[in-house]
Amino acid sequence: MTTGDERAVRPGGVTSNPYPLGLRLHGRRVVVVGGGAVATRRVPALLDAGADVLLVAPELTPALQARADAGRLHWVPRRFQPEDLDGAWLVQVAIDDPMAAASVSAVAAERRIFCVRADDRTAATAWTPAVTRHGPVTVAVLGGGDPRRAMTVRDAVRDLLAVRLAPDGIAVAPSRPDAATGATGGRQTGRVALVGAGPGDPELITVKGWRLLTEADVVVADRLVPGLLLDELRPDVELVDASKIPYGPSRAQEEINQILVDRALAGASVVRLKGGDPYVFGRGGEELLACASAGVPVTVVPGVTSSIAAPAAAGIPVTHRGVAHEFTVVSGHLAPDSPASLVRWDALAGLHGTLVILMGLKNLAAITATLIAHGRSPQTPAAVVQEATTGTQRVLRSTLDAVAADALTADLRPPAVVVVGDVVNALDG
Ligand code: SAH
């Protein structure tokens, strides 16, 4: 039983506030009794905290079974016995049967082990809060016995934290104008994050990428980065449009590397925002090396790559059971007969699986002709997906022998992904 305010009534009728703690469970035994849905939800956070989890349950859900099989927890495949609590610091009772749960709590109480009860919060000696994590910060909310209230408050806090928090967990003032101007003033070296922005839909950035973006002092963005992500930056953030750097491609890359290094050495948190995934034809490796050799700490946040997302957005799975057991992602920016090409088109023609071609529109006629010349069937389904996951997405379906001409007729333009293989029609009724 709980009251309407932030307090809970104990069985004896005494009202008291819970006392919050952050348990440091690394290497410490936590016993979870039960192997169903509740345990499945509780166990990951315990493992994340490094706890030595002993799971006592006659049966496990497949998710828990997988963790047991992987050796991430110890599973005792039977009902609870008192000696299961030997050496335990905490016990979580995740079973429905109130009698069985009460007997576990009784043993825990006898041994002075805190006990969380999924079946009866008022009988528990500890409550699990609603949690949000933001980098190193953990916010835990107890709702006075009402988990939904705790979740509502937690969600509000999470939204607030997403607005502004420095990577080291210290909230900083919303404006740091000197960070971007090269004034060192004895400040520490900043950092660079190479962040994948996803294929186009601004919601397809990762949670981590989004957090770093909201924390950045400087954002260096590519042409293919979703504009809406940039719209939401704070006004004091320095935005460098990498596509406007007025040199040839290799000089421009050097220039970008220099901007990343200079700003970080001046103390700024720099996000290098790249379309899709930073390491898929994104020159992310070069930027990482440039930062590393200048002594700038750099992290990589993978992104949703257009090579998988563009087909998906057109209803094409890159693999499908019984249809394709492989997918190959290849750049088509050089013609197949170009001496500089690193792609074995003849060998690719011999594969049965899915071929995903990026930057291939310009050379599509030569590419498809080469694939057919080396044995891929001219009737192989093929599709082109332009501006995938955006409001202007276009999809063209064709066959290998016709797709280049069809794309021309339809006036398809970059950015576009070409998909070749039976998966193109795999989900058609
Ligand atoms: N790093 C990016 C790819 C960069 S190369 C990624 O992982 O997605 C640029 C090429 O990616 C474009 O020429 C095009 O082939 C493809 N591309 C990127 N975004 C796309 C989109 N929204 N729709 C279709 N193709 C896209």
Tab-separated table of C-alpha atoms and ligand atoms in Angstrom:
chain	number	residue	atom	x	y	z
A	1	MET	CA	0.000	0.000	0.000
A	2	THR	CA	1.261	3.473	-0.827
A	3	THR	CA	0.127	6.953	0.026
A	4	GLY	CA	-0.493	9.742	-2.456
A	5	ASP	CA	2.510	11.772	-1.376
A	6	GLU	CA	6.198	10.986	-1.664
A	7	ARG	CA	6.160	8.688	1.317
A	8	ALA	CA	5.324	5.049	1.645
A	9	VAL	CA	3.567	3.315	4.469
A	10	ARG	CA	5.371	0.322	5.854
A	11	PRO	CA	3.375	-2.697	6.963
A	12	GLY	CA	3.611	-1.490	10.534
A	13	GLY	CA	1.954	1.789	9.509
A	14	VAL	CA	5.089	3.887	10.014
A	15	THR	CA	5.693	6.420	7.252
A	16	SER	CA	9.249	7.105	6.204
A	17	ASN	CA	11.277	8.354	3.266
A	18	PRO	CA	13.502	5.972	1.373
A	19	TYR	CA	17.192	6.659	1.727
A	20	PRO	CA	18.863	6.822	-1.708
A	21	LEU	CA	22.161	5.072	-2.329
A	22	GLY	CA	24.284	4.273	-5.342
A	23	LEU	CA	25.326	0.675	-4.933
A	24	ARG	CA	28.761	-0.170	-6.277
A	25	LEU	CA	28.195	-3.759	-7.202
A	26	HIS	CA	31.309	-4.527	-9.179
A	27	GLY	CA	32.361	-8.101	-8.408
A	28	ARG	CA	29.734	-8.360	-5.665
A	29	ARG	CA	27.205	-11.159	-5.570
A	30	VAL	CA	23.627	-10.230	-6.380
A	31	VAL	CA	21.029	-12.976	-6.321
A	32	VAL	CA	18.071	-12.750	-8.689
A	33	VAL	CA	15.241	-15.148	-7.923
A	34	GLY	CA	13.063	-15.804	-10.950
A	35	GLY	CA	13.793	-16.199	-14.647
A	36	GLY	CA	10.832	-14.489	-16.318
A	37	ALA	CA	10.050	-11.098	-17.777
A	38	VAL	CA	10.902	-9.091	-14.646
A	39	ALA	CA	14.270	-10.768	-14.224
A	40	THR	CA	14.955	-10.226	-17.922
A	41	ARG	CA	14.502	-6.490	-17.386
A	42	ARG	CA	16.477	-6.307	-14.149
A	43	VAL	CA	19.524	-8.381	-15.019
A	44	PRO	CA	21.126	-6.146	-17.698
A	45	ALA	CA	21.576	-3.181	-15.325
A	46	LEU	CA	23.082	-5.496	-12.714
A	47	LEU	CA	25.537	-6.883	-15.251
A	48	ASP	CA	26.263	-3.354	-16.445
A	49	ALA	CA	27.174	-2.472	-12.857
A	50	GLY	CA	29.613	-5.390	-12.903
A	51	ALA	CA	27.656	-7.464	-10.388
A	52	ASP	CA	28.353	-11.160	-9.963
A	53	VAL	CA	24.811	-12.306	-10.738
A	54	LEU	CA	23.459	-15.596	-9.451
A	55	LEU	CA	20.141	-16.401	-11.073
A	56	VAL	CA	17.938	-18.940	-9.310
A	57	ALA	CA	15.031	-20.188	-11.414
A	58	PRO	CA	13.863	-23.514	-12.817
A	59	GLU	CA	13.466	-21.933	-16.255
A	60	LEU	CA	14.804	-18.875	-18.054
A	61	THR	CA	13.555	-16.624	-20.827
A	62	PRO	CA	15.599	-16.985	-24.027
A	63	ALA	CA	17.301	-13.631	-23.353
A	64	LEU	CA	18.459	-14.756	-19.908
A	65	GLN	CA	19.400	-18.168	-21.263
A	66	ALA	CA	21.645	-16.454	-23.805
A	67	ARG	CA	23.428	-14.541	-21.036
A	68	ALA	CA	23.820	-17.716	-19.011
A	69	ASP	CA	25.168	-19.575	-22.046
A	70	ALA	CA	27.620	-16.743	-22.660
A	71	GLY	CA	28.915	-17.130	-19.103
A	72	ARG	CA	27.836	-13.638	-18.084
A	73	LEU	CA	25.890	-14.927	-15.063
A	74	HIS	CA	25.609	-18.069	-12.979
A	75	TRP	CA	22.356	-19.956	-13.310
A	76	VAL	CA	21.085	-22.345	-10.673
A	77	PRO	CA	18.297	-24.257	-12.452
A	78	ARG	CA	15.923	-24.929	-9.561
A	79	ARG	CA	13.728	-23.170	-7.020
A	80	PHE	CA	15.208	-20.931	-4.327
A	81	GLN	CA	16.995	-22.370	-1.309
A	82	PRO	CA	18.291	-20.315	1.630
A	83	GLU	CA	21.950	-21.116	0.934
A	84	ASP	CA	21.598	-19.298	-2.402
A	85	LEU	CA	22.019	-16.089	-0.421
A	86	ASP	CA	25.445	-17.092	0.893
A	87	GLY	CA	27.782	-14.197	0.203
A	88	ALA	CA	25.079	-12.005	-1.356
A	89	TRP	CA	24.957	-8.224	-0.968
A	90	LEU	CA	21.564	-7.774	-2.543
A	91	VAL	CA	18.670	-9.921	-3.639
A	92	GLN	CA	16.062	-9.194	-6.269
A	93	VAL	CA	12.903	-11.250	-6.078
A	94	ALA	CA	11.380	-11.418	-9.535
A	95	ILE	CA	8.646	-14.031	-9.088
A	96	ASP	CA	4.858	-13.719	-8.931
A	97	ASP	CA	4.115	-16.287	-6.255
A	98	PRO	CA	3.706	-14.173	-3.075
A	99	MET	CA	4.362	-17.085	-0.707
A	100	ALA	CA	7.608	-18.022	-2.398
A	101	ALA	CA	8.628	-14.355	-2.625
A	102	ALA	CA	7.890	-13.832	1.062
A	103	SER	CA	10.047	-16.767	2.012
A	104	VAL	CA	12.984	-15.331	0.037
A	105	SER	CA	12.486	-11.946	1.748
A	106	ALA	CA	12.395	-13.647	5.124
A	107	VAL	CA	15.743	-15.334	4.544
A	108	ALA	CA	17.175	-12.039	3.241
A	109	ALA	CA	15.919	-10.118	6.265
A	110	GLU	CA	17.371	-12.678	8.631
A	111	ARG	CA	20.748	-12.218	6.965
A	112	ARG	CA	20.427	-8.408	6.700
A	113	ILE	CA	20.521	-8.473	2.909
A	114	PHE	CA	18.500	-5.795	1.154
A	115	CYS	CA	15.685	-7.292	-0.845
A	116	VAL	CA	13.832	-5.835	-3.841
A	117	ARG	CA	10.388	-7.370	-4.388
A	118	ALA	CA	8.770	-7.173	-7.803
A	119	ASP	CA	5.524	-8.627	-6.461
A	120	ASP	CA	5.044	-6.370	-3.449
A	121	ARG	CA	6.830	-3.056	-3.052
A	122	THR	CA	5.583	-2.527	0.478
A	123	ALA	CA	7.158	-5.761	1.616
A	124	ALA	CA	10.511	-4.884	0.058
A	125	THR	CA	13.473	-3.468	1.965
A	126	ALA	CA	14.795	-1.736	-1.167
A	127	TRP	CA	13.224	-0.142	-4.228
A	128	THR	CA	14.617	0.096	-7.709
A	129	PRO	CA	14.310	3.607	-9.130
A	130	ALA	CA	13.566	4.764	-12.663
A	131	VAL	CA	16.945	5.573	-14.139
A	132	THR	CA	18.407	7.729	-16.855
A	133	ARG	CA	22.083	7.860	-17.662
A	134	HIS	CA	23.850	10.687	-19.346
A	135	GLY	CA	27.504	9.936	-19.850
A	136	PRO	CA	28.930	9.505	-16.368
A	137	VAL	CA	25.833	10.915	-14.663
A	138	THR	CA	23.190	8.568	-13.315
A	139	VAL	CA	19.844	9.981	-12.244
A	140	ALA	CA	17.653	7.678	-10.195
A	141	VAL	CA	14.063	8.631	-9.373
A	142	LEU	CA	11.828	7.066	-6.743
A	143	GLY	CA	8.175	7.956	-7.105
A	144	GLY	CA	6.989	7.353	-3.574
A	145	GLY	CA	5.759	3.907	-4.459
A	146	ASP	CA	4.349	4.818	-7.871
A	147	PRO	CA	6.669	3.594	-10.651
A	148	ARG	CA	4.758	5.525	-13.331
A	149	ARG	CA	5.259	8.792	-11.493
A	150	ALA	CA	8.953	7.968	-11.178
A	151	MET	CA	9.154	7.357	-14.918
A	152	THR	CA	7.415	10.634	-15.749
A	153	VAL	CA	9.869	12.586	-13.610
A	154	ARG	CA	12.787	10.586	-14.980
A	155	ASP	CA	11.733	11.385	-18.567
A	156	ALA	CA	11.524	15.092	-17.780
A	157	VAL	CA	14.998	15.037	-16.235
A	158	ARG	CA	16.358	13.130	-19.206
A	159	ASP	CA	15.033	15.799	-21.581
A	160	LEU	CA	16.606	18.549	-19.503
A	161	LEU	CA	19.955	16.781	-19.372
A	162	ALA	CA	19.989	16.299	-23.117
A	163	VAL	CA	20.017	20.068	-23.473
A	164	ARG	CA	23.379	20.751	-21.926
A	165	LEU	CA	25.920	18.730	-20.019
A	166	ALA	CA	29.646	18.543	-20.592
A	167	PRO	CA	31.223	15.163	-21.356
A	168	ASP	CA	32.965	15.049	-17.995
A	169	GLY	CA	29.635	15.327	-16.272
A	170	ILE	CA	29.950	18.946	-15.187
A	171	ALA	CA	27.218	21.203	-16.431
A	172	VAL	CA	28.725	24.168	-18.219
A	173	ALA	CA	27.481	27.619	-19.053
A	174	PRO	CA	25.567	27.718	-22.310
A	175	SER	CA	28.133	29.942	-23.988
A	176	ARG	CA	31.879	29.338	-24.380
A	177	PRO	CA	32.733	31.765	-27.166
A	178	ASP	CA	36.507	31.609	-26.638
A	179	ALA	CA	36.573	27.862	-27.119
A	180	ALA	CA	36.187	28.180	-30.832
A	181	THR	CA	38.488	31.098	-31.513
A	182	GLY	CA	41.809	29.489	-30.782
A	183	ALA	CA	42.361	31.345	-27.506
A	184	THR	CA	44.001	28.747	-25.311
A	185	GLY	CA	44.188	30.750	-22.093
A	186	GLY	CA	45.712	27.727	-20.368
A	187	ARG	CA	42.616	25.657	-20.954
A	188	GLN	CA	42.862	21.940	-21.395
A	189	THR	CA	42.856	20.183	-24.726
A	190	GLY	CA	39.364	19.565	-25.982
A	191	ARG	CA	38.264	16.522	-27.846
A	192	VAL	CA	36.973	15.396	-31.183
A	193	ALA	CA	34.128	12.975	-31.771
A	194	LEU	CA	33.634	11.529	-35.246
A	195	VAL	CA	29.889	11.069	-35.217
A	196	GLY	CA	27.780	9.214	-37.761
A	197	ALA	CA	24.690	11.320	-38.449
A	198	GLY	CA	22.766	8.540	-40.181
A	199	PRO	CA	21.403	8.495	-43.721
A	200	GLY	CA	19.122	11.539	-43.748
A	201	ASP	CA	16.213	11.267	-41.354
A	202	PRO	CA	17.358	13.377	-38.373
A	203	GLU	CA	15.876	10.803	-36.009
A	204	LEU	CA	18.317	8.192	-37.272
A	205	ILE	CA	21.297	9.573	-35.366
A	206	THR	CA	22.314	7.478	-32.353
A	207	VAL	CA	21.489	8.566	-28.815
A	208	LYS	CA	25.186	8.961	-28.081
A	209	GLY	CA	25.791	10.951	-31.262
A	210	TRP	CA	22.925	13.254	-30.386
A	211	ARG	CA	24.226	13.782	-26.876
A	212	LEU	CA	27.681	14.718	-28.130
A	213	LEU	CA	26.131	17.058	-30.685
A	214	THR	CA	24.181	18.874	-27.994
A	215	GLU	CA	27.377	19.236	-25.975
A	216	ALA	CA	29.601	20.446	-28.800
A	217	ASP	CA	31.255	23.852	-29.052
A	218	VAL	CA	32.175	23.319	-32.687
A	219	VAL	CA	30.399	21.195	-35.287
A	220	VAL	CA	32.076	20.388	-38.584
A	221	ALA	CA	29.392	19.007	-40.869
A	222	ASP	CA	29.310	17.318	-44.260
A	223	ARG	CA	27.006	18.052	-47.130
A	224	LEU	CA	25.049	14.859	-46.560
A	225	VAL	CA	24.330	15.561	-42.910
A	226	PRO	CA	20.616	16.027	-42.154
A	227	GLY	CA	20.010	19.771	-42.007
A	228	LEU	CA	17.461	19.429	-39.245
A	229	LEU	CA	20.145	18.197	-36.857
A	230	LEU	CA	22.024	21.435	-37.426
A	231	ASP	CA	18.909	23.541	-36.973
A	232	GLU	CA	18.735	22.415	-33.403
A	233	LEU	CA	22.233	23.489	-32.414
A	234	ARG	CA	22.607	26.254	-29.855
A	235	PRO	CA	23.216	29.646	-31.453
A	236	ASP	CA	26.687	29.984	-29.921
A	237	VAL	CA	27.965	26.776	-31.528
A	238	GLU	CA	30.471	27.361	-34.305
A	239	LEU	CA	29.237	25.517	-37.380
A	240	VAL	CA	31.809	24.737	-40.046
A	241	ASP	CA	30.321	23.602	-43.344
A	242	ALA	CA	32.975	21.219	-44.644
A	243	SER	CA	31.401	21.107	-48.098
A	244	LYS	CA	32.078	24.828	-48.552
A	245	ILE	CA	35.826	24.601	-48.103
A	246	PRO	CA	37.112	26.123	-51.355
A	247	TYR	CA	39.865	23.706	-52.394
A	248	GLY	CA	40.139	20.414	-54.246
A	249	PRO	CA	39.061	17.268	-52.377
A	250	SER	CA	42.425	16.287	-50.901
A	251	ARG	CA	43.393	19.797	-49.889
A	252	ALA	CA	39.919	20.240	-48.397
A	253	GLN	CA	40.429	17.093	-46.328
A	254	GLU	CA	43.699	18.457	-44.959
A	255	GLU	CA	41.908	21.661	-44.163
A	256	ILE	CA	39.180	19.789	-42.269
A	257	ASN	CA	41.767	17.799	-40.331
A	258	GLN	CA	43.453	21.062	-39.396
A	259	ILE	CA	40.216	22.648	-38.218
A	260	LEU	CA	39.452	19.621	-36.029
A	261	VAL	CA	42.917	19.656	-34.480
A	262	ASP	CA	43.119	23.437	-34.010
A	263	ARG	CA	39.741	23.759	-32.346
A	264	ALA	CA	40.367	20.803	-30.058
A	265	LEU	CA	43.796	22.094	-29.047
A	266	ALA	CA	42.078	25.378	-28.195
A	267	GLY	CA	39.926	23.462	-25.741
A	268	ALA	CA	36.743	22.982	-27.713
A	269	SER	CA	34.518	19.926	-27.806
A	270	VAL	CA	34.396	19.268	-31.517
A	271	VAL	CA	31.903	17.053	-33.291
A	272	ARG	CA	32.794	15.995	-36.799
A	273	LEU	CA	29.370	15.075	-38.097
A	274	LYS	CA	29.403	12.766	-41.083
A	275	GLY	CA	26.652	11.282	-43.200
A	276	GLY	CA	25.794	7.655	-42.473
A	277	ASP	CA	28.653	5.917	-40.690
A	278	PRO	CA	32.010	7.721	-40.354
A	279	TYR	CA	34.002	4.730	-41.594
A	280	VAL	CA	31.925	3.807	-44.642
A	281	PHE	CA	33.506	5.816	-47.470
A	282	GLY	CA	33.611	8.708	-45.046
A	283	ARG	CA	37.342	9.358	-44.633
A	284	GLY	CA	36.817	8.973	-40.898
A	285	GLY	CA	40.054	7.008	-40.607
A	286	GLU	CA	42.114	9.882	-41.959
A	287	GLU	CA	40.542	12.308	-39.519
A	288	LEU	CA	41.116	9.939	-36.629
A	289	LEU	CA	44.801	9.601	-37.538
A	290	ALA	CA	45.219	13.364	-37.902
A	291	CYS	CA	43.752	13.949	-34.440
A	292	ALA	CA	45.713	11.127	-32.860
A	293	SER	CA	49.024	12.332	-34.254
A	294	ALA	CA	48.315	15.819	-32.891
A	295	GLY	CA	47.622	14.333	-29.452
A	296	VAL	CA	43.919	15.176	-29.558
A	297	PRO	CA	41.625	12.648	-27.841
A	298	VAL	CA	39.202	11.311	-30.413
A	299	THR	CA	36.273	8.950	-30.255
A	300	VAL	CA	34.180	7.401	-32.992
A	301	VAL	CA	30.427	7.086	-32.733
A	302	PRO	CA	29.179	4.713	-35.429
A	303	GLY	CA	26.160	5.717	-37.471
A	304	VAL	CA	23.354	4.121	-39.423
A	305	THR	CA	24.905	3.687	-42.831
A	306	SER	CA	22.978	4.419	-46.018
A	307	SER	CA	24.345	1.190	-47.464
A	308	ILE	CA	21.898	-0.712	-45.257
A	309	ALA	CA	19.357	1.991	-44.417
A	310	ALA	CA	18.650	3.126	-47.983
A	311	PRO	CA	17.638	-0.358	-49.156
A	312	ALA	CA	15.654	-0.806	-45.928
A	313	ALA	CA	13.818	2.471	-46.475
A	314	ALA	CA	12.785	1.159	-49.914
A	315	GLY	CA	11.487	-2.087	-48.431
A	316	ILE	CA	14.576	-4.077	-49.403
A	317	PRO	CA	16.311	-6.158	-46.734
A	318	VAL	CA	20.008	-6.563	-47.553
A	319	THR	CA	19.776	-10.202	-46.447
A	320	HIS	CA	16.758	-12.474	-46.453
A	321	ARG	CA	16.450	-16.086	-45.422
A	322	GLY	CA	16.692	-18.356	-48.412
A	323	VAL	CA	17.479	-15.431	-50.727
A	324	ALA	CA	20.775	-13.815	-49.792
A	325	HIS	CA	23.340	-14.852	-47.217
A	326	GLU	CA	25.734	-12.033	-47.901
A	327	PHE	CA	25.828	-8.395	-48.827
A	328	THR	CA	28.751	-6.543	-50.271
A	329	VAL	CA	29.097	-2.782	-50.101
A	330	VAL	CA	31.185	-1.263	-52.819
A	331	SER	CA	32.035	2.210	-54.051
A	332	GLY	CA	31.193	2.964	-57.658
A	333	HIS	CA	32.891	6.346	-57.773
A	334	LEU	CA	35.548	5.021	-60.162
A	335	ALA	CA	34.677	3.359	-63.453
A	336	PRO	CA	35.398	-0.402	-63.473
A	337	ASP	CA	38.168	0.059	-66.045
A	338	SER	CA	39.838	2.885	-64.147
A	339	PRO	CA	43.441	2.012	-63.253
A	340	ALA	CA	42.857	3.527	-59.819
A	341	SER	CA	39.910	1.195	-59.052
A	342	LEU	CA	40.458	-1.170	-56.120
A	343	VAL	CA	37.270	-3.150	-56.824
A	344	ARG	CA	37.318	-6.600	-58.450
A	345	TRP	CA	34.085	-6.198	-60.427
A	346	ASP	CA	34.714	-9.490	-62.216
A	347	ALA	CA	34.812	-11.308	-58.890
A	348	LEU	CA	31.734	-9.449	-57.608
A	349	ALA	CA	29.858	-10.626	-60.702
A	350	GLY	CA	30.339	-14.201	-59.499
A	351	LEU	CA	28.644	-13.631	-56.124
A	352	HIS	CA	25.041	-14.675	-55.562
A	353	GLY	CA	24.258	-12.263	-52.789
A	354	THR	CA	23.331	-8.625	-52.526
A	355	LEU	CA	25.510	-5.939	-54.009
A	356	VAL	CA	25.090	-2.425	-52.621
A	357	ILE	CA	26.777	0.273	-54.671
A	358	LEU	CA	27.396	3.726	-53.227
A	359	MET	CA	28.390	6.725	-55.315
A	360	GLY	CA	27.645	4.630	-58.380
A	361	LEU	CA	25.098	6.600	-60.362
A	362	LYS	CA	27.592	8.270	-62.693
A	363	ASN	CA	29.261	4.982	-63.650
A	364	LEU	CA	26.161	2.813	-63.463
A	365	ALA	CA	26.082	1.873	-67.159
A	366	ALA	CA	29.697	0.713	-67.106
A	367	ILE	CA	29.249	-1.076	-63.779
A	368	THR	CA	26.169	-3.040	-64.804
A	369	ALA	CA	27.725	-3.920	-68.175
A	370	THR	CA	30.823	-5.226	-66.412
A	371	LEU	CA	28.795	-7.319	-63.968
A	372	ILE	CA	26.793	-8.845	-66.834
A	373	ALA	CA	29.937	-9.433	-68.914
A	374	HIS	CA	31.401	-11.433	-66.036
A	375	GLY	CA	28.376	-13.621	-65.566
A	376	ARG	CA	25.757	-11.945	-63.384
A	377	SER	CA	22.340	-12.512	-64.924
A	378	PRO	CA	20.957	-9.501	-66.810
A	379	GLN	CA	17.577	-10.264	-65.230
A	380	THR	CA	18.881	-9.841	-61.677
A	381	PRO	CA	16.552	-7.420	-59.885
A	382	ALA	CA	18.092	-4.016	-59.238
A	383	ALA	CA	16.885	-0.864	-57.519
A	384	VAL	CA	18.027	2.702	-57.037
A	385	VAL	CA	17.139	4.598	-53.878
A	386	GLN	CA	17.691	8.330	-53.961
A	387	GLU	CA	17.745	10.531	-50.842
A	388	ALA	CA	16.686	7.616	-48.722
A	389	THR	CA	14.892	8.216	-45.409
A	390	THR	CA	14.152	11.843	-46.298
A	391	GLY	CA	10.909	13.474	-47.409
A	392	THR	CA	12.190	13.483	-51.007
A	393	GLN	CA	13.097	9.797	-51.197
A	394	ARG	CA	12.657	8.190	-54.618
A	395	VAL	CA	12.822	4.495	-55.441
A	396	LEU	CA	13.264	2.910	-58.842
A	397	ARG	CA	12.972	-0.823	-59.412
A	398	SER	CA	14.403	-2.440	-62.495
A	399	THR	CA	16.760	-5.194	-63.615
A	400	LEU	CA	20.511	-5.248	-63.957
A	401	ASP	CA	20.451	-4.805	-67.731
A	402	ALA	CA	18.012	-1.872	-67.664
A	403	VAL	CA	18.663	-0.045	-64.420
A	404	ALA	CA	21.262	2.406	-65.759
A	405	ALA	CA	19.014	3.601	-68.589
A	406	ASP	CA	15.950	3.671	-66.318
A	407	ALA	CA	17.798	5.795	-63.768
A	408	LEU	CA	18.762	8.223	-66.492
A	409	THR	CA	15.199	8.431	-67.807
A	410	ALA	CA	13.851	8.971	-64.325
A	411	ASP	CA	16.492	11.669	-63.811
A	412	LEU	CA	17.713	10.112	-60.562
A	413	ARG	CA	20.519	12.021	-58.909
A	414	PRO	CA	22.982	11.580	-56.072
A	415	PRO	CA	22.922	10.762	-53.276
A	416	ALA	CA	21.639	7.395	-54.325
A	417	VAL	CA	22.307	3.777	-53.472
A	418	VAL	CA	22.025	1.014	-56.043
A	419	VAL	CA	21.000	-2.454	-54.858
A	420	VAL	CA	21.510	-5.516	-57.024
A	421	GLY	CA	20.176	-8.946	-56.098
A	422	ASP	CA	17.084	-11.046	-55.519
A	423	VAL	CA	16.462	-9.251	-52.213
A	424	VAL	CA	15.109	-6.347	-54.265
A	425	ASN	CA	11.868	-8.310	-54.720
A	426	ALA	CA	12.104	-10.437	-51.576
A	427	LEU	CA	9.324	-8.675	-49.718
A	428	ASP	CA	7.004	-8.227	-52.686
A	429	GLY	CA	3.750	-10.066	-52.139
B	1	SAH	N1	29.341	7.350	-44.837
B	1	SAH	C1	28.156	7.317	-45.669
B	1	SAH	C2	28.497	7.141	-47.110
B	1	SAH	C3	29.326	8.265	-47.683
B	1	SAH	S1	29.609	8.110	-49.404
B	1	SAH	C4	27.235	6.207	-45.168
B	1	SAH	O1	27.640	5.369	-44.356
B	1	SAH	O2	26.064	6.215	-45.568
B	1	SAH	C5	28.260	9.013	-50.061
B	1	SAH	C6	27.286	8.078	-50.747
B	1	SAH	O3	26.447	7.459	-49.794
B	1	SAH	C7	26.321	8.743	-51.682
B	1	SAH	O4	26.898	8.996	-52.946
B	1	SAH	C8	25.250	7.714	-51.791
B	1	SAH	O5	25.646	6.628	-52.594
B	1	SAH	C9	25.201	7.215	-50.365
B	1	SAH	N2	24.174	7.916	-49.576
B	1	SAH	C10	24.356	8.630	-48.485
B	1	SAH	N3	23.181	9.070	-47.996
B	1	SAH	C11	22.234	8.588	-48.801
B	1	SAH	C12	20.811	8.674	-48.827
B	1	SAH	N4	20.134	9.336	-47.908
B	1	SAH	N5	20.165	8.041	-49.827
B	1	SAH	C13	20.827	7.348	-50.761
B	1	SAH	N6	22.155	7.238	-50.778
B	1	SAH	C14	22.856	7.840	-49.811
